[in-house]
CSV table of C-alpha atoms in Angstrom, one decimal:
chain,number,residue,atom,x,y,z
A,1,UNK,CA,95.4,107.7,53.6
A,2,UNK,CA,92.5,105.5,53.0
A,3,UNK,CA,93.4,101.5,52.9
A,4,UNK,CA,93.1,99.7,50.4
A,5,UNK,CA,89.7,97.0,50.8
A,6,UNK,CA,91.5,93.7,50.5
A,7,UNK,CA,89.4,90.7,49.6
A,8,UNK,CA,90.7,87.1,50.6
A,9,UNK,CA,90.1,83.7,49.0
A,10,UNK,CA,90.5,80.9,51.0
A,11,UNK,CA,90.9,80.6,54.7
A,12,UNK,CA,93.5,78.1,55.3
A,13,UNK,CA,96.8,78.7,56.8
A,14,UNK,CA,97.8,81.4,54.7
A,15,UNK,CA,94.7,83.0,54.2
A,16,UNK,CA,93.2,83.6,57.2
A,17,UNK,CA,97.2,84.8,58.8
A,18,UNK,CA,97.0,86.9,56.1
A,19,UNK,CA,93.7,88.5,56.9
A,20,UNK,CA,94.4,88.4,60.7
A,21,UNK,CA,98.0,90.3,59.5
A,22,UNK,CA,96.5,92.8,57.5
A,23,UNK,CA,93.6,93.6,60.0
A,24,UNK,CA,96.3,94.0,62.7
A,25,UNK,CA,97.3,96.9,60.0
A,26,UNK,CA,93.9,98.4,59.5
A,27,UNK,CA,93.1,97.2,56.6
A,28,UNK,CA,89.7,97.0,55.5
A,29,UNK,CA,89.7,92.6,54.8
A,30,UNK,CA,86.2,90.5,53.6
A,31,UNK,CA,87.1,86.5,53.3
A,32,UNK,CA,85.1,83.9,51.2
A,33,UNK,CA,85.9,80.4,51.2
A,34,UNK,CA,83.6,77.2,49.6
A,35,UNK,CA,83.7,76.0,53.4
A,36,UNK,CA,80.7,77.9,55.2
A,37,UNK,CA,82.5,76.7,58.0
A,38,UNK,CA,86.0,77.4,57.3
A,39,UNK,CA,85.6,81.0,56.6
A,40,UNK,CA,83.1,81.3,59.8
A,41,UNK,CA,86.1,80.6,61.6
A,42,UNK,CA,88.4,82.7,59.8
A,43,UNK,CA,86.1,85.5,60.8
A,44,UNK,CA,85.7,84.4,64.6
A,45,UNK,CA,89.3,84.7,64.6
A,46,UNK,CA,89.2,88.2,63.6
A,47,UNK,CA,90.6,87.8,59.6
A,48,UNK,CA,88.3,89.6,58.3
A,49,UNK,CA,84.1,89.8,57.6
A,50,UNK,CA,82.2,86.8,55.7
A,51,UNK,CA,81.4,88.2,52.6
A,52,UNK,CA,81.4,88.2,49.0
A,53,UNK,CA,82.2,91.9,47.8
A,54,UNK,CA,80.5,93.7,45.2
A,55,UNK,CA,83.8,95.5,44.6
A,56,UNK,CA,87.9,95.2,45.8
A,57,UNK,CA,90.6,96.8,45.2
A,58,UNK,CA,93.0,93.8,45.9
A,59,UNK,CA,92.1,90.3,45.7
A,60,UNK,CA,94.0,87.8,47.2
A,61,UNK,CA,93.7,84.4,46.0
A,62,UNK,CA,94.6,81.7,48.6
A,63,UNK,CA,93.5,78.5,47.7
A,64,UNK,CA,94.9,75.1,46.8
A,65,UNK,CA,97.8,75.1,44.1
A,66,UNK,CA,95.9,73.0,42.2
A,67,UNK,CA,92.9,75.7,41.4
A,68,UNK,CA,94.7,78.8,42.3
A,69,UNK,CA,94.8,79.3,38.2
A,70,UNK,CA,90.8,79.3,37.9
A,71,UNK,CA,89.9,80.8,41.0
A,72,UNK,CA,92.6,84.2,40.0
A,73,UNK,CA,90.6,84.1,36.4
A,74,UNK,CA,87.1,84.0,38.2
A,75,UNK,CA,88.5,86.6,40.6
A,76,UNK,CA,90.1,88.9,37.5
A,77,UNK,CA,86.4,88.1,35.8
A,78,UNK,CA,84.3,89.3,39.2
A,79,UNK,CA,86.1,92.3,39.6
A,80,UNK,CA,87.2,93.9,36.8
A,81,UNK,CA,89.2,96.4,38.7
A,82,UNK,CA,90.7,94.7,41.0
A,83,UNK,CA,94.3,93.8,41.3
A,84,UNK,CA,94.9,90.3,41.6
A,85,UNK,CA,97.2,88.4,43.4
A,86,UNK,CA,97.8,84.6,45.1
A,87,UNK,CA,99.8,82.8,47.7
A,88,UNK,CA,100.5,79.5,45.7
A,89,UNK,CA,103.7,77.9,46.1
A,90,UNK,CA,104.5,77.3,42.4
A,91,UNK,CA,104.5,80.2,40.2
A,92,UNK,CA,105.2,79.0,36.3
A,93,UNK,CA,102.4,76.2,36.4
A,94,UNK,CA,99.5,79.0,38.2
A,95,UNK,CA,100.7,81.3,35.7
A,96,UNK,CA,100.8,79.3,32.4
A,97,UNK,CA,97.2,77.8,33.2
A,98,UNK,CA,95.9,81.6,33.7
A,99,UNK,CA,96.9,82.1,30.3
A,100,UNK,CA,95.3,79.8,28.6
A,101,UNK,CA,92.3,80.4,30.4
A,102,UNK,CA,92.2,84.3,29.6
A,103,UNK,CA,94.0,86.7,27.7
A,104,UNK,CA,97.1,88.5,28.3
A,105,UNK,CA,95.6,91.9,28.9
A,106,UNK,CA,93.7,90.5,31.5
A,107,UNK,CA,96.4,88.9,33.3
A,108,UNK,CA,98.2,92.7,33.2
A,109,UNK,CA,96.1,92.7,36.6
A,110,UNK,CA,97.8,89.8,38.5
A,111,UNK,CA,100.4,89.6,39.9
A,112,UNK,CA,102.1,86.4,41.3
A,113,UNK,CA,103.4,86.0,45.1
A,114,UNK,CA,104.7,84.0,47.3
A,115,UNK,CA,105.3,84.4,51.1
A,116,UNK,CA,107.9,81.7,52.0
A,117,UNK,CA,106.4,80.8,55.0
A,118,UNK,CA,104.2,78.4,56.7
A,119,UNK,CA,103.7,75.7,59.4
A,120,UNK,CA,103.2,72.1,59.4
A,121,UNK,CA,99.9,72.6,61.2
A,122,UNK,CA,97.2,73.3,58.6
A,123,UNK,CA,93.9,75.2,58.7
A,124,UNK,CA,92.3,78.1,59.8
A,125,UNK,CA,92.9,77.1,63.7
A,126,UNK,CA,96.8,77.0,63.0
A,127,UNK,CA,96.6,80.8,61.5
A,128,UNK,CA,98.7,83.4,63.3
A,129,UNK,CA,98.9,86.9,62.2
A,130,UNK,CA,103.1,87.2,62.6
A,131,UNK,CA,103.3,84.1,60.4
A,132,UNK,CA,105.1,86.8,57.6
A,133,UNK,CA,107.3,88.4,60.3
A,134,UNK,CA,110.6,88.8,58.6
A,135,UNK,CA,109.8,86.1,56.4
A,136,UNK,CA,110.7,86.4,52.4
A,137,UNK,CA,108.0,87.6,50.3
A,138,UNK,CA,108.5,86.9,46.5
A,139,UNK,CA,106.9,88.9,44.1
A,140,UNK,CA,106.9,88.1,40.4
A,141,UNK,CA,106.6,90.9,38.1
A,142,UNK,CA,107.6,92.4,34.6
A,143,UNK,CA,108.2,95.4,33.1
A,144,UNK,CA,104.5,95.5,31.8
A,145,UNK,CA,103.1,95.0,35.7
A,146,UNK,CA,101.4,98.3,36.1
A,147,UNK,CA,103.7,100.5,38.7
A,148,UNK,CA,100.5,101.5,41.0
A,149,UNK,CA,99.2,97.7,40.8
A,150,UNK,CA,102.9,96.5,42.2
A,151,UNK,CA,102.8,99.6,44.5
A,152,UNK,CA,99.9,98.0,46.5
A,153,UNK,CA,100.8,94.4,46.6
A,154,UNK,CA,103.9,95.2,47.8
A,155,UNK,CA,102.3,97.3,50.9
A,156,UNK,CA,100.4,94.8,51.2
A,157,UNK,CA,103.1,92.3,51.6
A,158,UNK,CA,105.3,94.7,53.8
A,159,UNK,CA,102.4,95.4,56.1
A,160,UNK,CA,102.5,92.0,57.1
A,161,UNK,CA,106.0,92.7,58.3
A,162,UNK,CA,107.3,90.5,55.6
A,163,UNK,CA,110.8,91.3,53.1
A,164,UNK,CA,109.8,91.7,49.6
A,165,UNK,CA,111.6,89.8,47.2
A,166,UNK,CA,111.2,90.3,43.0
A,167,UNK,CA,112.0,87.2,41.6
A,168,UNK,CA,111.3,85.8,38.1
A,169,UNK,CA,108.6,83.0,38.1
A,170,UNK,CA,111.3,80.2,36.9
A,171,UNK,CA,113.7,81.3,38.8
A,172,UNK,CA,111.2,81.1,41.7
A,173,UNK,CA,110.2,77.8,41.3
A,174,UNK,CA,114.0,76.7,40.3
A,175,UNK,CA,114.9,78.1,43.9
A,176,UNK,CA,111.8,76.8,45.8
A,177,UNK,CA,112.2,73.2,44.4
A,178,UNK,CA,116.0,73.4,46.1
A,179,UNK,CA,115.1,75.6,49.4
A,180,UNK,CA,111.6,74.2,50.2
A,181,UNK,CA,110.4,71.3,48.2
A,182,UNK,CA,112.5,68.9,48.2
A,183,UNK,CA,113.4,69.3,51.8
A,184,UNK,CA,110.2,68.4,52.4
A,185,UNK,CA,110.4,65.0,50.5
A,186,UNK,CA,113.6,64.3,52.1
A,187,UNK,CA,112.2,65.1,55.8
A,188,UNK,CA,109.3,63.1,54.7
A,189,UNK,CA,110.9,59.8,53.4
A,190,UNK,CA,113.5,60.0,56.5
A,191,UNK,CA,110.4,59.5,58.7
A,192,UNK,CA,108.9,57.2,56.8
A,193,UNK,CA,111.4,55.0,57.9
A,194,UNK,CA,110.3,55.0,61.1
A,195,UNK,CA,107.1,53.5,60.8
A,196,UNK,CA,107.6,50.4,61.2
A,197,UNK,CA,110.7,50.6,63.9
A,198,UNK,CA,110.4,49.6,67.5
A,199,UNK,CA,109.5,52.0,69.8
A,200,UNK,CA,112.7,51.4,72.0
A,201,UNK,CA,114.9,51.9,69.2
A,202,UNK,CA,112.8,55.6,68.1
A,203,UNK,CA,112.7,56.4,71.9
A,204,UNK,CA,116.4,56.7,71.4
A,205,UNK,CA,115.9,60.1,69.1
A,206,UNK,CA,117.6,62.9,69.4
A,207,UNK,CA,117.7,66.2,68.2
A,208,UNK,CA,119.4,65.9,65.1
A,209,UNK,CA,116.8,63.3,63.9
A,210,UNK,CA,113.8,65.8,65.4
A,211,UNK,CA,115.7,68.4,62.8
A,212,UNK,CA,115.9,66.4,60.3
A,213,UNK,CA,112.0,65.4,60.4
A,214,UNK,CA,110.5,68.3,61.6
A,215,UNK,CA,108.5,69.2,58.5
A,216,UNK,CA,107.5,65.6,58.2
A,217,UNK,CA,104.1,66.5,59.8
A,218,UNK,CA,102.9,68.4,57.1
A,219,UNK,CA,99.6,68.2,55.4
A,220,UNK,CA,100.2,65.1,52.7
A,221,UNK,CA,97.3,66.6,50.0
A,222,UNK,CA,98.8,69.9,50.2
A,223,UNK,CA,102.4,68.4,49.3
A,224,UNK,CA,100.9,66.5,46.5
A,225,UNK,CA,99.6,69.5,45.1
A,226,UNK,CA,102.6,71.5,45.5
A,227,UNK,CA,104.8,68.2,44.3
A,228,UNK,CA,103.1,68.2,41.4
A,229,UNK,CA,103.0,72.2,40.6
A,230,UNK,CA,106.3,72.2,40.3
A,231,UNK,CA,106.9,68.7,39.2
A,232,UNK,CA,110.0,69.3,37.1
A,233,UNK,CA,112.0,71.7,39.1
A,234,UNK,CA,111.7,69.1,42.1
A,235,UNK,CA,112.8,65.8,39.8
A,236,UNK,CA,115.6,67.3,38.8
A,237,UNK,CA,116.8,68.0,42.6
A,238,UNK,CA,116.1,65.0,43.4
A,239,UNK,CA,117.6,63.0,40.8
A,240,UNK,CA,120.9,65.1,42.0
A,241,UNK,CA,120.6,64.1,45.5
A,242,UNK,CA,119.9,60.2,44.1
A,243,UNK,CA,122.6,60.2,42.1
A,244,UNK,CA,125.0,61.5,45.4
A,245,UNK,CA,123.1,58.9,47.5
A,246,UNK,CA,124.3,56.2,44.9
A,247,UNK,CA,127.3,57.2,45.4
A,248,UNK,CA,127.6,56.9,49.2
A,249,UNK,CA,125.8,53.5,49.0
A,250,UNK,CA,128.4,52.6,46.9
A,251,UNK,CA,131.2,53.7,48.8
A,252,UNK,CA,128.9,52.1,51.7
A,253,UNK,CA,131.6,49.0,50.8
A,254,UNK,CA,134.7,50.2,51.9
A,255,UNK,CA,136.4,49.7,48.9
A,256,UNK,CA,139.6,51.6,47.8
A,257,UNK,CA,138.9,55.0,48.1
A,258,UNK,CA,135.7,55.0,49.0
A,259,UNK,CA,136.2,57.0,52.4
A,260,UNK,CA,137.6,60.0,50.1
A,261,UNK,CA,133.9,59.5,48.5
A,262,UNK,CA,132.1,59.6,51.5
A,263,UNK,CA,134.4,62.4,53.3
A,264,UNK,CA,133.8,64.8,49.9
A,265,UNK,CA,129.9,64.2,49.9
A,266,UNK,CA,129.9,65.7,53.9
A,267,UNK,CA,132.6,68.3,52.6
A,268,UNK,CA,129.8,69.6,50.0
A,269,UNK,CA,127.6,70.0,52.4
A,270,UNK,CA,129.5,71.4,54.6
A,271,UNK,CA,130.1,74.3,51.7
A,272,UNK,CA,126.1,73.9,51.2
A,273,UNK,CA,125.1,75.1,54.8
A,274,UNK,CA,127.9,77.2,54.7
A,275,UNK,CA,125.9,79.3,52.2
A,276,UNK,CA,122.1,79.4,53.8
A,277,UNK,CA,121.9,83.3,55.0
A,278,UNK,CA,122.2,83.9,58.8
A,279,UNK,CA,120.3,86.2,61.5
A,280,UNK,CA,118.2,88.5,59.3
A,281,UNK,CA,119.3,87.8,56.4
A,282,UNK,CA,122.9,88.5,56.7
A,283,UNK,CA,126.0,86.7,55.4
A,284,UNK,CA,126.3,83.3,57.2
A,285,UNK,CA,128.4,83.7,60.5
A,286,UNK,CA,130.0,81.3,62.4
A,287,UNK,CA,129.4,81.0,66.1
A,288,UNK,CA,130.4,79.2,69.2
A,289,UNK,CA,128.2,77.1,71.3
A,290,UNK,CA,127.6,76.6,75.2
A,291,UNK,CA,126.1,74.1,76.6
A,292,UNK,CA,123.9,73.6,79.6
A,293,UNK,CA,122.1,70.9,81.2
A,294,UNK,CA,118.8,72.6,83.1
A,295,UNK,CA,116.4,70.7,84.7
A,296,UNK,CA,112.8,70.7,82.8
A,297,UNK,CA,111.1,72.7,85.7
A,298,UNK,CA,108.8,76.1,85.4
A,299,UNK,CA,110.8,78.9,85.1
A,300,UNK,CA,114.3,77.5,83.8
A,301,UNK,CA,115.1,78.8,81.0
A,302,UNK,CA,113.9,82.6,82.1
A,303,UNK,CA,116.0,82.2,85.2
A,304,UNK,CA,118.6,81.0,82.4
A,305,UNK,CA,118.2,83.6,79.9
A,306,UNK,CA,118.5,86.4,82.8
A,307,UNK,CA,121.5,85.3,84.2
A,308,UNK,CA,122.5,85.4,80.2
A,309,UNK,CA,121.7,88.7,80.0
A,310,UNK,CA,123.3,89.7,83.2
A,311,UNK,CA,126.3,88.8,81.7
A,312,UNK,CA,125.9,91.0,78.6
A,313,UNK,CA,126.1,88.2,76.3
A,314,UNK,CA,123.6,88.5,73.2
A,315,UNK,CA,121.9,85.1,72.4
A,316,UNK,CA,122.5,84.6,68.7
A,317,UNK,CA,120.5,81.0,68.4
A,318,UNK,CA,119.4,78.3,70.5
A,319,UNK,CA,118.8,74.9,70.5
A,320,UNK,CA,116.9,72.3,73.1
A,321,UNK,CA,117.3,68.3,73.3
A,322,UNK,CA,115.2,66.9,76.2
A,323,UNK,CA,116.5,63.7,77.7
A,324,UNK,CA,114.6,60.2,77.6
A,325,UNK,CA,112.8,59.2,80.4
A,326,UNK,CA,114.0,62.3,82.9
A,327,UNK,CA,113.2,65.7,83.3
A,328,UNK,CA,116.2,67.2,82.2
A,329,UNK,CA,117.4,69.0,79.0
A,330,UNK,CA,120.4,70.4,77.4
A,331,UNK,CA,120.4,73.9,75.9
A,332,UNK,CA,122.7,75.0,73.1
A,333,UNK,CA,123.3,78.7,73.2
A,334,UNK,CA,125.0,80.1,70.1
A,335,UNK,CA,127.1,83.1,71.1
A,336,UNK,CA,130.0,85.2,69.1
A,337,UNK,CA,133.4,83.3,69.5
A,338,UNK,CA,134.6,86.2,71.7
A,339,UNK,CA,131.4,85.6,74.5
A,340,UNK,CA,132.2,81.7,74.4
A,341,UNK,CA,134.9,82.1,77.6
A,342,UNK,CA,132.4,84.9,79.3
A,343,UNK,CA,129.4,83.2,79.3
A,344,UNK,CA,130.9,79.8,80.2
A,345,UNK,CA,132.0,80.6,83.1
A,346,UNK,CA,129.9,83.2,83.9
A,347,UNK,CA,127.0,80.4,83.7
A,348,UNK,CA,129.4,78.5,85.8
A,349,UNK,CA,130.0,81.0,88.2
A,350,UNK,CA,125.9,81.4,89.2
A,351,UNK,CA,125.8,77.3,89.6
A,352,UNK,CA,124.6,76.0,86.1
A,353,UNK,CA,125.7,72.6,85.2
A,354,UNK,CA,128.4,73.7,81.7
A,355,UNK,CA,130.4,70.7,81.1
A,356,UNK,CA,132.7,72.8,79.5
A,357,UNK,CA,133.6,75.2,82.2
A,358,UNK,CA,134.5,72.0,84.1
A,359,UNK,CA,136.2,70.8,81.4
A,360,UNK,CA,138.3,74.3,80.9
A,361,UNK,CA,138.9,74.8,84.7
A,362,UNK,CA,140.5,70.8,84.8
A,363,UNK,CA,143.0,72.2,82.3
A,364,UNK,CA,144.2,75.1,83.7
A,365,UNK,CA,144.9,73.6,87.0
């Protein structure tokens, strides 16, 4: 079966993963960007060939939120045969400003997406082509989206390993603005706060603030652009989570029952994470953790992870907090509840430092 020839606007992040994905799967890819420079790199980095195609069967727009609407018209205009889709973050706002740029029957030819993934790093350079590895890919479609038009983004999507998801565009942007966008404001302001704090009190981070900030590197024009695609989906959130932070402010004063206050705002979160999918996708599971102190040398962690595997113990998540000012680190394995005893002592057993194995054999003696 012959490919499809997918052509690829913009060779950013998403772009050029995209085209580095998709040529990983054979597909025939051509990249244009306004950059001459940009999309020379792309290229280098095998996404694709420089060039502006006289035809294509699928056009993939990857630009900026803030011009994804024009360039899909241009792109709908230039190839008249093509099927048109986009990467932009926002769905309702891209689509609406297609629309009143061209005509409905026209726009029978796009089709919205949205691969939920990403890094902080931005650019060509930070492309890899398993960025969509098991990662959601939302689709937004109707009943009027030619079937053989959302037959080939789709393969496209899934060729990128990704999961297809069909989502309505509100309901998209309703969900993002909860999942993705405001997370990123809140990861963003908590670092802010930082900025002007001594360096011996921020040397004194751990991992929960390195969680909590993570995403706080992100690219600050992209954010506006996103921030403002999806400008009332992300208020609202946000004027929820003020109104609970005025609240714990409040009970901030210890007055009558203000500990029941603050104890019910961590309760809700609890049920909030409680509810965020688990390994592939599955129901949220609960597991135990074991912890072990390794020293930050070549070759750790694999002699770790062997002597994990030795044990038959599957590894269900992990977690790493280095220590300030030595080389040493603690590693939080996630296991099933019933591999919490094995692997502790297990671990113990082959010398690694588990406080709780030394903790479990003081109590039975």
């Amino acid at each position: 079966m012959t490919l499809p020839h997918v052509h690829i606007i913009g060779t950013g992040l998403l772009g050029t993963s995209l085209g580095l994905a998709l040529r990983r799967a054979e597909y025939p890819v051509t990249l244009s960007d306004q950059s001459p420079t940009a999309v020379r790199l792309a290229a280098d980095m095998g996404a694709g060939t420089a060039a502006e195609p006289s035809t294509a069967d699928i056009v993939v727009v990857a630009t900026p939120p803030d011009v994804a609407a024009r360039t899909i018209v241009a792109a709908l205009d230039t190839w008249p045969e093509a099927t048109v889709t986009d990467v932009a973050s926002v769905k309702t706002a891209v689509l609406a400003e297609a629309r009143t740029l061209t005509g409905d029957p026209v726009l029978a030819r796009y089709i919205g997406c949205h691969p939920m993934a990403g890094r902080e790093k931005s650019g060509a350079i930070a492309a890899r082509d398993d960025l969509f590895l098991a990662r959601p890919w939302v689709v937004c479609s109707d009943e009027d989206t030619p079937a053989d038009r959302l037959a080939a983004v789709v393969a496209l999507a899934e060729a990128t390993g990704a999961a297809v998801v069909h989502l309505d565009p509100e309901f998209h942007d309703s969900a993002v603005a909860r999942v993705s966008h405001a997370p990123q404001v809140l990861a963003s302001l908590m670092a802010g706060r930082l900025k002007d704090m001594p360096a011996d009190g921020v040397a004194l981070a751990g991992q929960g603030l390195r969680d909590v900030t993570r995403i706080a590197a992100s690219d600050p024009g992209l954010w506006t652009q996103i921030l403002a695609g999806n400008a009332a989906e992300v208020r609202a959130v946000l004027a929820d989570v003020r109104a609970d932070l005025d609240a714990l402010i409040g009970a901030l004063d210890l007055e009558p029952g203000a500990l029941a206050t603050i104890a019910g705002l961590f309760a809700a979160g609890n049920e909030g994470h409680d509810r965020i999918p688990g390994k592939h996708g599955q129901a949220p599971a609960r597991y135990s953790s074991v912890t072990v102190f390794i020293d930050d040398t070549p070759g750790a962690l694999a002699r770790l992870f062997t002597d994990v595997g030795e044990l038959g113990v599957n590894v269900e998540d992990i977690r790493i907090d280095h220590a300030t000012g030595i080389k040493l680190g603690s590693v939080d394995i996630s296991v099933i509840p019933s591999a919490q005893v094995t692997l502790t002592e297990g671990l113990a057993a082959r010398g690694w430092w588990v406080p709780e194995a030394a903790i479990d054999t003081e109590g039975r003696e």
